[in-house]
mmCIF file of C-alpha atoms in Angstrom:
data_model
loop_
_atom_site.group_PDB
_atom_site.id
_atom_site.type_symbol
_atom_site.label_atom_id
_atom_site.label_comp_id
_atom_site.label_asym_id
_atom_site.label_seq_id
_atom_site.Cartn_x
_atom_site.Cartn_y
_atom_site.Cartn_z
ATOM 1 C CA ASN A 1 -0.123 0.082 -0.037
ATOM 2 C CA ALA A 2 1.092 3.545 -0.817
ATOM 3 C CA GLY A 3 -0.942 4.902 1.901
ATOM 4 C CA VAL A 4 -1.879 8.585 1.376
ATOM 5 C CA THR A 5 -0.130 10.317 -1.465
ATOM 6 C CA GLN A 6 -0.201 14.016 -2.319
ATOM 7 C CA THR A 7 0.784 15.924 -5.397
ATOM 8 C CA PRO A 8 2.483 18.248 -5.871
ATOM 9 C CA LYS A 9 5.098 18.392 -3.154
ATOM 10 C CA PHE A 10 5.985 22.050 -3.684
ATOM 11 C CA ARG A 11 4.197 24.797 -5.646
ATOM 12 C CA ILE A 12 4.451 28.603 -5.971
ATOM 13 C CA LEU A 13 1.534 30.496 -7.099
ATOM 14 C CA LYS A 14 0.984 34.124 -7.980
ATOM 15 C CA ILE A 15 -1.788 36.119 -6.188
ATOM 16 C CA GLY A 16 -5.151 35.371 -7.981
ATOM 17 C CA GLN A 17 -4.153 32.138 -9.473
ATOM 18 C CA SER A 18 -5.973 28.871 -8.879
ATOM 19 C CA MET A 19 -4.850 25.377 -8.401
ATOM 20 C CA THR A 20 -5.856 21.943 -7.213
ATOM 21 C CA LEU A 21 -4.038 19.961 -4.604
ATOM 22 C CA GLN A 22 -4.415 16.168 -5.249
ATOM 23 C CA CYS A 23 -4.906 13.552 -2.523
ATOM 24 C CA THR A 24 -5.381 9.770 -3.030
ATOM 25 C CA GLN A 25 -5.477 6.945 -0.520
ATOM 26 C CA ASP A 26 -5.421 3.267 -1.303
ATOM 27 C CA MET A 27 -6.524 2.018 1.995
ATOM 28 C CA ASN A 28 -10.337 1.970 1.402
ATOM 29 C CA HIS A 29 -10.809 4.614 4.083
ATOM 30 C CA ASN A 30 -14.121 6.249 4.370
ATOM 31 C CA TYR A 31 -13.013 9.383 5.986
ATOM 32 C CA MET A 32 -10.681 12.031 4.363
ATOM 33 C CA TYR A 33 -9.446 15.338 5.572
ATOM 34 C CA TRP A 34 -7.568 18.464 4.509
ATOM 35 C CA TYR A 35 -5.472 20.367 6.966
ATOM 36 C CA ARG A 36 -3.198 23.368 6.735
ATOM 37 C CA GLN A 37 -0.160 24.074 8.962
ATOM 38 C CA ASP A 38 1.435 27.554 9.135
ATOM 39 C CA PRO A 39 4.935 27.773 10.441
ATOM 40 C CA GLY A 40 5.226 26.863 14.166
ATOM 41 C CA MET A 41 1.616 26.320 14.519
ATOM 42 C CA GLY A 42 -0.686 23.268 14.827
ATOM 43 C CA LEU A 43 -2.874 21.778 12.094
ATOM 44 C CA LYS A 44 -6.229 23.482 11.250
ATOM 45 C CA LEU A 45 -8.936 21.542 9.522
ATOM 46 C CA ILE A 46 -10.068 22.887 6.220
ATOM 47 C CA TYR A 47 -12.618 20.348 5.022
ATOM 48 C CA TYR A 48 -13.357 16.666 5.599
ATOM 49 C CA SER A 49 -15.450 13.975 3.941
ATOM 50 C CA VAL A 50 -17.117 10.991 5.550
ATOM 51 C CA GLY A 51 -17.666 9.212 2.333
ATOM 52 C CA ALA A 52 -18.062 9.673 -1.453
ATOM 53 C CA GLY A 53 -20.329 12.532 -2.282
ATOM 54 C CA ILE A 54 -20.250 13.953 1.284
ATOM 55 C CA THR A 55 -18.175 16.824 2.386
ATOM 56 C CA ASP A 56 -18.235 19.350 5.230
ATOM 57 C CA LYS A 57 -16.445 22.407 6.448
ATOM 58 C CA GLY A 58 -13.809 22.452 9.098
ATOM 59 C CA GLU A 59 -12.327 25.310 10.995
ATOM 60 C CA VAL A 60 -10.900 27.428 8.075
ATOM 61 C CA PRO A 61 -12.877 26.631 4.893
ATOM 62 C CA ASN A 62 -12.801 30.142 3.239
ATOM 63 C CA GLY A 63 -11.010 30.343 -0.016
ATOM 64 C CA TYR A 64 -11.057 26.527 -0.691
ATOM 65 C CA ASN A 65 -13.353 24.016 -2.162
ATOM 66 C CA VAL A 66 -13.384 20.269 -2.147
ATOM 67 C CA SER A 67 -15.124 17.325 -3.885
ATOM 68 C CA ARG A 68 -15.372 13.642 -3.221
ATOM 69 C CA SER A 69 -16.448 11.699 -6.216
ATOM 70 C CA THR A 70 -14.691 8.504 -5.419
ATOM 71 C CA THR A 71 -13.482 6.813 -2.141
ATOM 72 C CA GLU A 72 -9.902 7.188 -3.089
ATOM 73 C CA ASP A 73 -9.626 10.828 -4.233
ATOM 74 C CA PHE A 74 -10.164 14.029 -2.207
ATOM 75 C CA PRO A 75 -8.922 17.082 -4.231
ATOM 76 C CA LEU A 76 -8.632 20.531 -2.650
ATOM 77 C CA ARG A 77 -9.205 23.494 -4.921
ATOM 78 C CA LEU A 78 -7.727 27.025 -4.290
ATOM 79 C CA GLU A 79 -9.574 29.748 -6.121
ATOM 80 C CA LEU A 80 -7.969 33.201 -6.320
ATOM 81 C CA ALA A 81 -4.903 32.369 -4.326
ATOM 82 C CA ALA A 82 -3.887 34.837 -1.562
ATOM 83 C CA PRO A 83 -0.577 35.225 0.445
ATOM 84 C CA SER A 84 -2.553 34.134 3.498
ATOM 85 C CA GLN A 85 -2.799 30.691 1.971
ATOM 86 C CA THR A 86 0.814 30.196 2.071
ATOM 87 C CA SER A 87 1.164 27.060 4.161
ATOM 88 C CA VAL A 88 1.814 23.396 4.148
ATOM 89 C CA TYR A 89 -1.208 21.371 3.316
ATOM 90 C CA PHE A 90 -1.713 17.786 4.626
ATOM 91 C CA CYS A 91 -4.329 15.316 3.522
ATOM 92 C CA ALA A 92 -5.266 12.393 5.873
ATOM 93 C CA SER A 93 -7.634 9.530 5.846
ATOM 94 C CA SER A 94 -9.136 7.165 8.322
ATOM 95 C CA TYR A 95 -11.431 4.184 8.461
ATOM 96 C CA GLY A 96 -14.305 6.130 10.386
ATOM 97 C CA THR A 97 -15.850 3.053 11.942
ATOM 98 C CA GLY A 98 -15.913 1.779 15.443
ATOM 99 C CA ASP A 99 -15.410 3.747 18.665
ATOM 100 C CA THR A 100 -11.836 4.671 17.901
ATOM 101 C CA ASP A 101 -10.177 5.959 14.715
ATOM 102 C CA THR A 102 -6.602 6.704 13.464
ATOM 103 C CA GLN A 103 -5.729 9.201 10.831
ATOM 104 C CA TYR A 104 -3.031 8.458 8.320
ATOM 105 C CA PHE A 105 -1.355 11.465 6.789
ATOM 106 C CA GLY A 106 0.223 12.225 3.550
ATOM 107 C CA PRO A 107 3.720 13.841 3.182
ATOM 108 C CA GLY A 108 2.194 17.300 2.621
ATOM 109 C CA THR A 109 2.237 19.916 -0.105
ATOM 110 C CA ARG A 110 4.257 23.157 0.596
ATOM 111 C CA LEU A 111 2.518 26.034 -1.147
ATOM 112 C CA THR A 112 3.804 29.614 -1.444
ATOM 113 C CA VAL A 113 1.647 32.388 -2.788
ATOM 114 C CA LEU A 114 3.517 35.537 -4.015
ATOM 115 C CA LEU B 1 -14.918 19.199 21.632
ATOM 116 C CA ALA B 2 -12.814 19.165 24.734
ATOM 117 C CA LYS B 3 -10.238 21.844 24.910
ATOM 118 C CA THR B 4 -6.816 20.505 25.722
ATOM 119 C CA THR B 5 -3.748 22.277 27.260
ATOM 120 C CA GLN B 6 -0.224 21.012 26.996
ATOM 121 C CA PRO B 7 3.194 22.610 27.444
ATOM 122 C CA ILE B 8 4.560 24.527 24.440
ATOM 123 C CA SER B 9 8.111 22.983 24.770
ATOM 124 C CA MET B 10 10.142 20.536 26.716
ATOM 125 C CA ASP B 11 13.775 19.646 26.658
ATOM 126 C CA SER B 12 15.436 16.302 27.646
ATOM 127 C CA TYR B 13 18.659 14.505 27.495
ATOM 128 C CA GLU B 14 19.116 11.237 25.708
ATOM 129 C CA GLY B 15 18.251 8.229 27.630
ATOM 130 C CA GLN B 16 15.819 9.915 30.076
ATOM 131 C CA GLU B 17 12.046 9.135 30.399
ATOM 132 C CA VAL B 18 9.950 12.096 29.097
ATOM 133 C CA ASN B 19 6.431 12.680 30.337
ATOM 134 C CA ILE B 20 4.097 15.055 28.564
ATOM 135 C CA THR B 21 0.914 16.015 30.405
ATOM 136 C CA CYS B 22 -2.193 17.157 28.605
ATOM 137 C CA SER B 23 -5.099 18.760 30.495
ATOM 138 C CA HIS B 24 -8.690 18.128 29.315
ATOM 139 C CA ASN B 25 -10.955 19.295 32.069
ATOM 140 C CA ASN B 26 -14.205 19.121 30.047
ATOM 141 C CA ILE B 27 -13.677 15.716 28.543
ATOM 142 C CA ALA B 28 -16.949 13.969 27.761
ATOM 143 C CA THR B 29 -18.002 10.469 28.601
ATOM 144 C CA ASN B 30 -17.568 9.218 24.919
ATOM 145 C CA ASP B 31 -14.217 10.941 24.355
ATOM 146 C CA TYR B 32 -10.970 9.086 23.602
ATOM 147 C CA ILE B 33 -7.512 10.541 24.092
ATOM 148 C CA THR B 34 -5.167 10.231 21.243
ATOM 149 C CA TRP B 35 -1.652 11.381 20.798
ATOM 150 C CA TYR B 36 0.209 12.038 17.552
ATOM 151 C CA GLN B 37 3.893 12.756 16.737
ATOM 152 C CA GLN B 38 4.987 15.042 14.033
ATOM 153 C CA PHE B 39 8.644 15.152 12.777
ATOM 154 C CA PRO B 40 9.665 18.293 10.841
ATOM 155 C CA SER B 41 8.486 18.499 7.182
ATOM 156 C CA GLN B 42 6.252 15.356 7.810
ATOM 157 C CA GLY B 43 2.622 14.700 8.507
ATOM 158 C CA PRO B 44 1.612 13.726 11.988
ATOM 159 C CA ARG B 45 1.891 9.981 12.990
ATOM 160 C CA PHE B 46 -0.409 8.179 15.463
ATOM 161 C CA ILE B 47 1.446 7.148 18.571
ATOM 162 C CA ILE B 48 -1.140 6.008 21.128
ATOM 163 C CA GLN B 49 -4.773 6.111 22.159
ATOM 164 C CA GLY B 50 -6.715 5.323 25.254
ATOM 165 C CA TYR B 51 -9.909 5.832 27.167
ATOM 166 C CA LYS B 52 -8.965 5.049 30.868
ATOM 167 C CA THR B 53 -6.180 3.686 33.005
ATOM 168 C CA LYS B 54 -3.001 2.796 31.197
ATOM 169 C CA VAL B 55 -2.165 1.811 27.634
ATOM 170 C CA THR B 56 1.143 0.706 26.468
ATOM 171 C CA ASN B 57 2.522 -0.072 22.991
ATOM 172 C CA GLU B 58 6.139 -0.477 21.559
ATOM 173 C CA VAL B 59 6.423 3.274 21.253
ATOM 174 C CA ALA B 60 4.950 4.828 24.475
ATOM 175 C CA SER B 61 2.590 4.515 27.379
ATOM 176 C CA LEU B 62 -0.449 6.554 28.108
ATOM 177 C CA PHE B 63 -1.545 7.118 31.657
ATOM 178 C CA ILE B 64 -5.111 8.324 32.321
ATOM 179 C CA PRO B 65 -6.299 8.939 35.943
ATOM 180 C CA ALA B 66 -9.785 7.930 36.993
ATOM 181 C CA ASP B 67 -11.237 11.341 36.672
ATOM 182 C CA ARG B 68 -9.908 11.458 33.000
ATOM 183 C CA LYS B 69 -9.289 15.266 33.243
ATOM 184 C CA SER B 70 -5.701 14.813 32.195
ATOM 185 C CA SER B 71 -3.437 12.354 30.541
ATOM 186 C CA THR B 72 0.350 11.696 30.429
ATOM 187 C CA LEU B 73 2.295 10.493 27.533
ATOM 188 C CA SER B 74 5.368 8.675 28.613
ATOM 189 C CA LEU B 75 8.353 8.147 26.277
ATOM 190 C CA PRO B 76 10.844 5.787 27.787
ATOM 191 C CA ARG B 77 14.613 6.380 27.304
ATOM 192 C CA VAL B 78 14.306 9.045 24.514
ATOM 193 C CA SER B 79 16.868 9.393 21.704
ATOM 194 C CA LEU B 80 17.622 12.253 19.364
ATOM 195 C CA SER B 81 15.288 10.730 16.857
ATOM 196 C CA ASP B 82 12.400 11.453 19.332
ATOM 197 C CA THR B 83 12.684 15.207 18.658
ATOM 198 C CA ALA B 84 9.302 16.099 17.354
ATOM 199 C CA VAL B 85 6.065 17.956 18.133
ATOM 200 C CA TYR B 86 3.663 15.849 20.145
ATOM 201 C CA TYR B 87 -0.131 16.548 19.959
ATOM 202 C CA CYS B 88 -2.814 15.550 22.367
ATOM 203 C CA LEU B 89 -6.301 15.305 20.955
ATOM 204 C CA VAL B 90 -9.497 14.477 22.792
ATOM 205 C CA GLY B 91 -12.974 13.796 21.182
ATOM 206 C CA ALA B 92 -15.454 11.174 20.284
ATOM 207 C CA LEU B 93 -13.760 10.294 17.189
ATOM 208 C CA LEU B 94 -16.616 9.668 14.804
ATOM 209 C CA ASN B 95 -18.738 12.624 15.849
ATOM 210 C CA THR B 96 -16.699 15.571 14.838
ATOM 211 C CA PRO B 97 -13.099 15.646 13.497
ATOM 212 C CA LEU B 98 -10.495 16.093 16.101
ATOM 213 C CA VAL B 99 -8.796 19.308 16.631
ATOM 214 C CA PHE B 100 -5.031 19.658 16.676
ATOM 215 C CA GLY B 101 -3.727 22.223 18.904
ATOM 216 C CA LYS B 102 -0.138 23.688 18.830
ATOM 217 C CA GLY B 103 1.329 20.585 20.524
ATOM 218 C CA THR B 104 4.459 20.140 22.702
ATOM 219 C CA ARG B 105 7.818 20.587 20.958
ATOM 220 C CA LEU B 106 10.240 18.154 22.499
ATOM 221 C CA SER B 107 13.870 18.534 21.933
ATOM 222 C CA VAL B 108 16.237 15.734 22.929
ATOM 223 C CA ILE B 109 19.663 16.867 23.635
ATOM 224 C CA ALA B 110 22.808 14.569 23.426
#
């Protein structure tokens, strides 16, 4: 299993540009998440999904959009990039069943908006 | 979601046992306590999870007192490779996604 994969690893955007961060998991997990992590800070949840076709907002959804058309993929769309979106973005997934759950994280995408 | 409080940073020498305490005074009956570890430039990694008393695995131990208002992550005989940020999360996992705070930055010194 590759686990959770993210592309690209690095990206530089100009203000106002848009892009899609890709996330794929091969563990047949129901739940998927997008986080951002600013330097020296903890992770903040952007969006999450409990299954294909179902998404919900996290703590900081403004400026982002997601879709979940398949179990495996959970892309994150940035429209009209702003310098405040400079961050490291992590995708995660989990089974989402039972009383306990463990999130598995991807390697991250480092995004700079200039 | 229960709010957690943990030290911002800790230093330790190699070979020592490190205990990181997390306070969660408003923990709910259904909430579990989960700890994650994050190395620089990597995503967090699950370490251990528990509900009450003591849980031990090959990496760490988790001590939870009877009132469950706090928990302590214990790392035995740390090495330089244990230098990382450690996050304490509390919640009923399937109700609402867990919240990562700022964590505790552990620095292990030779």
